[in-house]
Every structure is written in C-alpha cells, then in structure tokens.
Coordinates of C-alpha atoms in Angstrom, one line a residue:
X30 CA 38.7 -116.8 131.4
X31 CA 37.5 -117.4 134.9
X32 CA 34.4 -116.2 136.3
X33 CA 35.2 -113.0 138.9
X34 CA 34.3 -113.8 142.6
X35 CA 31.0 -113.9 144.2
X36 CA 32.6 -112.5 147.2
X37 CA 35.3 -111.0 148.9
X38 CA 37.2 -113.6 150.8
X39 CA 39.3 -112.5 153.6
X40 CA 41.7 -114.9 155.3
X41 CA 42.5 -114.9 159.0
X42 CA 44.6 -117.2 161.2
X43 CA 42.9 -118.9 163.6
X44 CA 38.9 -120.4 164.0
X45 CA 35.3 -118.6 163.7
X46 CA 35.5 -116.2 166.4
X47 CA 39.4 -115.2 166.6
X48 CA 40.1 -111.8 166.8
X49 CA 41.3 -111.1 163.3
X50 CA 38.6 -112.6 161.9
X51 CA 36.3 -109.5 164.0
X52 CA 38.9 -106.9 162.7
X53 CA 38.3 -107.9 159.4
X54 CA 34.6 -108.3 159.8
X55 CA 34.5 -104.5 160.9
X56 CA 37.2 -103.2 158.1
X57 CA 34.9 -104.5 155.3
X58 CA 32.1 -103.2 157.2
X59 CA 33.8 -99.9 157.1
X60 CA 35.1 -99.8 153.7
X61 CA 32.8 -99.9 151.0
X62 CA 35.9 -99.4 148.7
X63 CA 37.1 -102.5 149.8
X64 CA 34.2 -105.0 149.4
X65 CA 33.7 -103.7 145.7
X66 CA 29.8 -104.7 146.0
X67 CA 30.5 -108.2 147.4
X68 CA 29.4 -109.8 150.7
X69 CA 32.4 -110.4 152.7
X70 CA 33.3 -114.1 153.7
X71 CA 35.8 -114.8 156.1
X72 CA 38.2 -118.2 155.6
X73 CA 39.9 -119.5 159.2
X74 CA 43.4 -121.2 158.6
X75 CA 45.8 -123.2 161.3
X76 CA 48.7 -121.1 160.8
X77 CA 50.3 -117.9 158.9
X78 CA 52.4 -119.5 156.9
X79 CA 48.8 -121.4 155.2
X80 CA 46.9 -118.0 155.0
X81 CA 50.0 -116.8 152.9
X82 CA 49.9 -119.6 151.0
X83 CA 46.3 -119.2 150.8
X84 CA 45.9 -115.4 149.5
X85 CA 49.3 -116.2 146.6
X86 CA 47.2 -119.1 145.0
X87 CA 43.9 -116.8 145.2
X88 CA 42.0 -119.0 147.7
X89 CA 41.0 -115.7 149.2
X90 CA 41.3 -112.2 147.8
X91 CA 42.6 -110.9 151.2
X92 CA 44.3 -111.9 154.3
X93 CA 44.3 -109.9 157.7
X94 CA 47.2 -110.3 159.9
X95 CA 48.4 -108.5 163.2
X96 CA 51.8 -107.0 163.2
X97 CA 52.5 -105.2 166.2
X98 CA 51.1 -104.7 169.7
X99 CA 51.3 -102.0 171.7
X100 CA 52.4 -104.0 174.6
X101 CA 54.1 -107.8 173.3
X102 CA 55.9 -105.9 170.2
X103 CA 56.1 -107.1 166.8
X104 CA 55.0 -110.5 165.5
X105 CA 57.9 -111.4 163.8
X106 CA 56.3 -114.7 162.3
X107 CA 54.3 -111.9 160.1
X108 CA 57.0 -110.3 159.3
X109 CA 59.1 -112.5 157.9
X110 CA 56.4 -114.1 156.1
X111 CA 56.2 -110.8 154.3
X112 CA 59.4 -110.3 153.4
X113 CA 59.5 -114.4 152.2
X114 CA 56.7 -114.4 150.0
X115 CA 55.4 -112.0 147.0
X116 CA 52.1 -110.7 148.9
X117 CA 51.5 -106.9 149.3
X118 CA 50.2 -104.8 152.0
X119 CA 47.4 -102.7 150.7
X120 CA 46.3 -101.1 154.1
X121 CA 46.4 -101.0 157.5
X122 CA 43.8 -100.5 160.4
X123 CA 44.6 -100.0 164.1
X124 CA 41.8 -102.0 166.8
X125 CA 41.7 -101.5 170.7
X126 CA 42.1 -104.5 172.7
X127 CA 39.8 -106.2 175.1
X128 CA 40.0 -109.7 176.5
X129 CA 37.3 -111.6 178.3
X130 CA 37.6 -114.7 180.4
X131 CA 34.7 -117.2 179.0
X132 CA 33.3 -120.2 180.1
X133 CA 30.6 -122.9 179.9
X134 CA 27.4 -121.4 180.9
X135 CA 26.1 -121.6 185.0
X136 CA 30.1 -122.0 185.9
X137 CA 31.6 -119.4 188.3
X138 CA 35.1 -117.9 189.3
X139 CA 35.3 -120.0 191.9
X140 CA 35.1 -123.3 190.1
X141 CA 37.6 -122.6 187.6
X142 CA 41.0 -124.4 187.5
X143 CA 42.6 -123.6 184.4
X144 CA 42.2 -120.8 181.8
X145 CA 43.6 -121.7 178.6
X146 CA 44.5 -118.9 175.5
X147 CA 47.1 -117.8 173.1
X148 CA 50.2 -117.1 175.0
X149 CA 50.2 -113.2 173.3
X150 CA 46.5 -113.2 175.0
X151 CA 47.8 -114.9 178.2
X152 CA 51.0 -112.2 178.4
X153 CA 48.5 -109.0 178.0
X154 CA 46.6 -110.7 181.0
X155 CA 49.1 -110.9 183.7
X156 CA 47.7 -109.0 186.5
X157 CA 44.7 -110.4 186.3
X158 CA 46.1 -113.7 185.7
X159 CA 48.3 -113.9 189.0
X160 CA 45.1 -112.5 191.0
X161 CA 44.1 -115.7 190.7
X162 CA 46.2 -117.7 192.9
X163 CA 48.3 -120.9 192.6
X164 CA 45.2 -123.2 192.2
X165 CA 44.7 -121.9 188.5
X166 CA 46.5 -123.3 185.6
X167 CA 47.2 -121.2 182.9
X168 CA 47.6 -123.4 179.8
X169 CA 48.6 -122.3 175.9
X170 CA 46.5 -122.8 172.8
X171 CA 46.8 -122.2 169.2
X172 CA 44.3 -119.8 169.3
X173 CA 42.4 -117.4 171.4
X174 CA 38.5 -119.0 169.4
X175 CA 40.8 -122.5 169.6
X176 CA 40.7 -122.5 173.3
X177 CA 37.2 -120.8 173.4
X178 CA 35.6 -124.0 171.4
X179 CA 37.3 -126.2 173.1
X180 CA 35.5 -126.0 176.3
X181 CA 32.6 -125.9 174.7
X182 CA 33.1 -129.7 172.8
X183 CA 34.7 -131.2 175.5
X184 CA 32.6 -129.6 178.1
X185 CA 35.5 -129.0 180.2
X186 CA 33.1 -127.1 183.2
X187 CA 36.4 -126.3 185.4
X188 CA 38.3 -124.8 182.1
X189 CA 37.7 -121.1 181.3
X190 CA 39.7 -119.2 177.6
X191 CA 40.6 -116.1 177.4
X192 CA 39.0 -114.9 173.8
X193 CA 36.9 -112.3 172.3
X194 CA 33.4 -111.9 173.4
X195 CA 31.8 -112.7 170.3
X196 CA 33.9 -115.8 170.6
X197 CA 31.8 -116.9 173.5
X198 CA 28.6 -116.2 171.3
X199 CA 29.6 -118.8 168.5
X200 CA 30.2 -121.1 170.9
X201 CA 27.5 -121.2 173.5
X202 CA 29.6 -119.7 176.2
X203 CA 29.3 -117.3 179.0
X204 CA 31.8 -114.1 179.8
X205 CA 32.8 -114.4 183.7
X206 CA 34.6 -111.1 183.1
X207 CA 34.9 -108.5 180.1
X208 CA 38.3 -106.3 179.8
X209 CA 41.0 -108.5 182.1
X210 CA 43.9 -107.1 180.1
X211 CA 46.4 -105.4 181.7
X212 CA 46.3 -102.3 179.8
X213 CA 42.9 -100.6 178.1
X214 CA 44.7 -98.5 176.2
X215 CA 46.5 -101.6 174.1
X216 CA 46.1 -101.8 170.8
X217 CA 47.3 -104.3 167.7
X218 CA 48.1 -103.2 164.4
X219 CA 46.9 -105.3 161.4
X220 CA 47.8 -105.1 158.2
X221 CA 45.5 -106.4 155.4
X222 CA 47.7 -108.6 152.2
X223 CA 46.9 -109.2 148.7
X224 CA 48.4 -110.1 145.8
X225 CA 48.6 -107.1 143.5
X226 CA 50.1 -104.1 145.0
X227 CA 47.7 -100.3 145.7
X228 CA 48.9 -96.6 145.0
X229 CA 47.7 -95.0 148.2
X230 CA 46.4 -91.1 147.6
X231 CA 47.7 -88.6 150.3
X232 CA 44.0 -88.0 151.3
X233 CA 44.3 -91.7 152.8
X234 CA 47.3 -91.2 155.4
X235 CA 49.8 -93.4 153.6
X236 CA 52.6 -95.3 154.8
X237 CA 55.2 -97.3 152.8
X238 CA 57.2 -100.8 154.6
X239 CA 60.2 -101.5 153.3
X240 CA 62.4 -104.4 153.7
X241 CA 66.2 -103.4 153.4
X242 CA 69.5 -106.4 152.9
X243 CA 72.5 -103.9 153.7
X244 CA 76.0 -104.9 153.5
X245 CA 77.8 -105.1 156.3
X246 CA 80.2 -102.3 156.0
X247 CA 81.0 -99.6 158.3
X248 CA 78.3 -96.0 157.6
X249 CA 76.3 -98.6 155.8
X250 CA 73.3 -97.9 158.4
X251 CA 73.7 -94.0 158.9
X252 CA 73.9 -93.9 154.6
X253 CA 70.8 -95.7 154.5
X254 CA 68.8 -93.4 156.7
X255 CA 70.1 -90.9 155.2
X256 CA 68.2 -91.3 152.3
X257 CA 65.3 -90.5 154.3
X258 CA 66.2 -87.4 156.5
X259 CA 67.9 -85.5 153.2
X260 CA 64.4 -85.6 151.7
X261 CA 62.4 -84.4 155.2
X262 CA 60.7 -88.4 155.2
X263 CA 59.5 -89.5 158.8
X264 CA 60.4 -93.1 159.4
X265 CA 58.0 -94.6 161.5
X266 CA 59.7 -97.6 162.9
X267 CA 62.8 -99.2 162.0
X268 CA 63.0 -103.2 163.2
X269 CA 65.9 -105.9 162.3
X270 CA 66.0 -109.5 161.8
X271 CA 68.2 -112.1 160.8
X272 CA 68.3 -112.4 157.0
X273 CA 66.0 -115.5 156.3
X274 CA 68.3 -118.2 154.7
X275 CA 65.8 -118.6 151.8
X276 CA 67.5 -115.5 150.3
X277 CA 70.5 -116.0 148.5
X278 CA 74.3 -115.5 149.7
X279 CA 72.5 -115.0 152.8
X280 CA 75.3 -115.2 156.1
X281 CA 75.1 -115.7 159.5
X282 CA 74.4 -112.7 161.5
X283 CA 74.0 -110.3 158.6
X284 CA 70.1 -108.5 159.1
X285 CA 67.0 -107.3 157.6
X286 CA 66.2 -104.2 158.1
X287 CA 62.2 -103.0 158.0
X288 CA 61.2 -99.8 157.8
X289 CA 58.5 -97.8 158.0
X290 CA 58.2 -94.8 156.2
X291 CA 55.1 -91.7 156.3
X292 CA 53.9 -91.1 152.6
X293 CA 53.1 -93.1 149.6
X294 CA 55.6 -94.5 146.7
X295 CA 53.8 -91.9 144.4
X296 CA 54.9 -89.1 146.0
X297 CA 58.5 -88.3 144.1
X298 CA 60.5 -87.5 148.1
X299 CA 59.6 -91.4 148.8
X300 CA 60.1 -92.6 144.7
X301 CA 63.8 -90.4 144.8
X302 CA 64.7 -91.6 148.5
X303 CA 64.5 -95.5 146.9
X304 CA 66.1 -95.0 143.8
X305 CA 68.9 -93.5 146.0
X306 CA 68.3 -96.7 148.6
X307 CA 68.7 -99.2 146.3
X308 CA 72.2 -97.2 145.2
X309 CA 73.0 -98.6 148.3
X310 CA 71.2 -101.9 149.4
X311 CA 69.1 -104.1 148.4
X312 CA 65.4 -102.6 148.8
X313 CA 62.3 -104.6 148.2
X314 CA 58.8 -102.4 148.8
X315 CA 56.6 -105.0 150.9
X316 CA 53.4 -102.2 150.3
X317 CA 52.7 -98.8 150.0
X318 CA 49.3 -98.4 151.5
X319 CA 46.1 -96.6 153.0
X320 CA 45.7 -96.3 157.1
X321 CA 41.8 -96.9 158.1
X322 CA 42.4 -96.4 161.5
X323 CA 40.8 -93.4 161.3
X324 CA 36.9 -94.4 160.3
X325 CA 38.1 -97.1 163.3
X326 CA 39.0 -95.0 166.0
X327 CA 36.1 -93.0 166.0
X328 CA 34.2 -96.1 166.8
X329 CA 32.6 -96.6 170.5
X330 CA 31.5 -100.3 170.4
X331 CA 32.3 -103.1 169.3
X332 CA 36.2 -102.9 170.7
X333 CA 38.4 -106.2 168.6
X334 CA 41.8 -107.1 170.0
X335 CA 44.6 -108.7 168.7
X336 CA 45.2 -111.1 165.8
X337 CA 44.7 -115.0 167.3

C-alpha cells in the first residue's frame, strides 16, 4: 500500500510564473477543502497533452487548465483533451485578466524592438500592440513565463514579454507597463481535473459538462436539447467539434457536442435528463462540479489572467 502524499500537487502548462500556475496558487489558497491539510506544490509541464498525462498516472493530484476567454473563445486543445482522456473536472474558478509588458531591468520603451508572448496573450493585446509602430516585432512563444525567462537568460536588453507580473519577480525583470490588454473586464475560465470524479452540493453553484456523439439524423439536435428544456435545465453553453478519430466508427464531419448544463448530477432533473440523453446519443459526463468563482470575485488584488 503506498504512502498518501505529502502534498497537494497541482499541474499547470507552462513554466514558474505562468498564469495558471497563479490561478492555482490563489484556488488552493482559497480552498481549504481542497488542500486537505497539505502544502500546495505546483508542477510546470511543456504542453496539455503532458499535464493530462501527468494527472492519469498520479504524478500530480490536480491539474489547472483554462477553457474559455472572454475575448479569444474556447481553447479547444482543452477540450478535446477532456473528452480523449478519463480525467474529471471537479471545479471551476473564474480569474480577471491583466497583462504587463516586462523587461530586463534599467531598459525603457523606447529601446525595445520586439515583445515576445503567447499568441492568446499577444491577441488580447492588440491596441496596445499596434500603438507601438512598425519598428516593434511581435514574436510568439510557448508560453507567457517562457518568453518572460527568456530575456532574462539570454539577456536580450532590446526584447520585452508580455507575462504576469509575478512572472517578472521570478525572473529578475522590470514591468514597463501593468494592464496593456485590450479589455479590463476579460476574464478566463479554468477548470481544475482529477482523476476520480466529485458530487457537487447545490450550496456550491454546480455545473455539469457534458460531451454528446449524436447521430446524424434529422431532429437529432432539437431531441437532444429537449431533454433539457422539458425538465426547466439551463444550458449554459453549447460548443461543437469534430469527433476526434480516436473514437470508434468515428466519420468525417460528424461532431461533438459539449454542453454545459446549471445543477449537479445529484439532483434527479439533471440524473432523468441523461438517462433520457443517452436514449438518444451517446453521453459521456466529463464532470459535475463546484464553481469558486465566487470566494474569487470578491477579491481586490492580486488580479491572474489567462492559462499560459
């Protein structure tokens, strides 16, 4: 029998300093219920697909990923990861996003002839970006922390990253500007995975994500929904994507559906609309799970941003 973990390890895509890593830095912080006593250590990995793999062979306990932003949409790398593998959501926090321009200390504005970030950083950044003139390069990086410690071990003095502010603390940087995205009200949606599925109560504002393989045949899509408005269920958001040729029979051009539905799989209108769902499709529950956005929102300071 193994020995139970010393702490709670939470994987994140990306390096020390990324923005999920922050967001899950301030969940645990927030939720006692989720560090279980433990002290929280955070695990950096080069892609989704490795953080996956990560959390499934019990590397780490939990991973945080972003799903959707406010402004760039879904990311649909996340999402079909989730529907691929076995992992369950098991909550959900909403963060406010701000972005600062950083750069190797004593360097100013003027100097700087490329700024270098994620391109879901870079797109949230456009007006500022193009304020800039011609003479600036904007490059793409793995990473927002990626680009950020980059400068800093080259010591590339005409280079300035768009990353996190606490990215530019790890690394010995400066902040030339705090809160260059476009939009202050723009916020990313995370969504923390583990292997063994949670019963939300109704006291913690549940939603349930669904991913649905419907046939295509005419009224398959109105039947479906159905299912939901019969029982007075909100559905949150509804997104499709091509069915992933990992599953089986899978044909070109037929889709995933993944929804989102208010309430937890405990409560019999959400357990009768999915016995009446899978009547009709094939249904696979991909979490039913506590929002935290709530403890979040009423935070002032520190603001995290999106999930590179």
């Amino acid at each position: 029998m193994s020995a139970p973990p010393a702490t709670r390890r939470v994987a994140f895509e990306g390096q020390a300093g990324a923005h999920s890593e922050s967001v899950g830095l301030a969940l645990f912080a927030n939720e006692p219920s989720l560090r279980a006593g433990l002290p929280v250590e955070t695990v950096g990995y080069e892609t989704f697909d490795k953080l996956f793999e990560a959390v499934a062979q019990g590397q780490a306990q939990f991973g945080i990923l972003p799903l959707e932003n406010s402004i760039t949409g879904t990311f649909y790398k996340v999402l079909d990861l989730l529907h691929q593998h076995s992992l369950h959501i098991v909550g959900e926090t909403i963060r406010h996003e701000q972005h600062s321009l950083v750069a190797m200390p004593g360097v100013t504005m003027e100097q700087i002839t490329e700024i270098r970030s994620h391109p879901f950083a870079i797109e949230q950044c456009r007006t500022f970006l193009s304020s800039l003139g011609k003479h600036v390069a904007i490059g793409q990086a793995l990473d927002t922390a990626a680009s950020a410690a980059e400068i800093k071990a080259k010591n590339l003095t005409f280079t300035a990253a768009i990353a996190d502010a606490r990215a530019a603390e790890l690394y010995g940087l400066s902040v030339l500007q705090r809160g260059i995205e476009d939009d202050p009200n723009n916020v990313t949606r995370y969504v923390l995975v583990a292997r063994e599925p949670v019963i939300p109560q109704r006291h913690t504002d549940p939603r349930t994500t669904l991913s649905v393989g419907l046939k295509n045949q005419t009224g398959a899509f109105f039947k479906a929904l159905s299912v939901f408005a019969l029982r007075e269920i909100n559905i949150c958001k509804i997104e499709s994507r091509p069915s992933p040729r990992s599953i089986r029979l899978a044909k070109p051009w037929e889709y995933i559906l993944y929804i989102d539905v208010d309430g937890s799989i405990a409560d019999p209108p959400i357990s009768n609309a999915l016995r009446h769902l899978q009547e009709l499709a094939i249904v696979r529950v991909l979490g039913s799970y506590p929002r935290f956005q709530h403890q979040a929102a009423q935070q002032s300071s520190p603001i995290y941003g999106i999930g590179m």
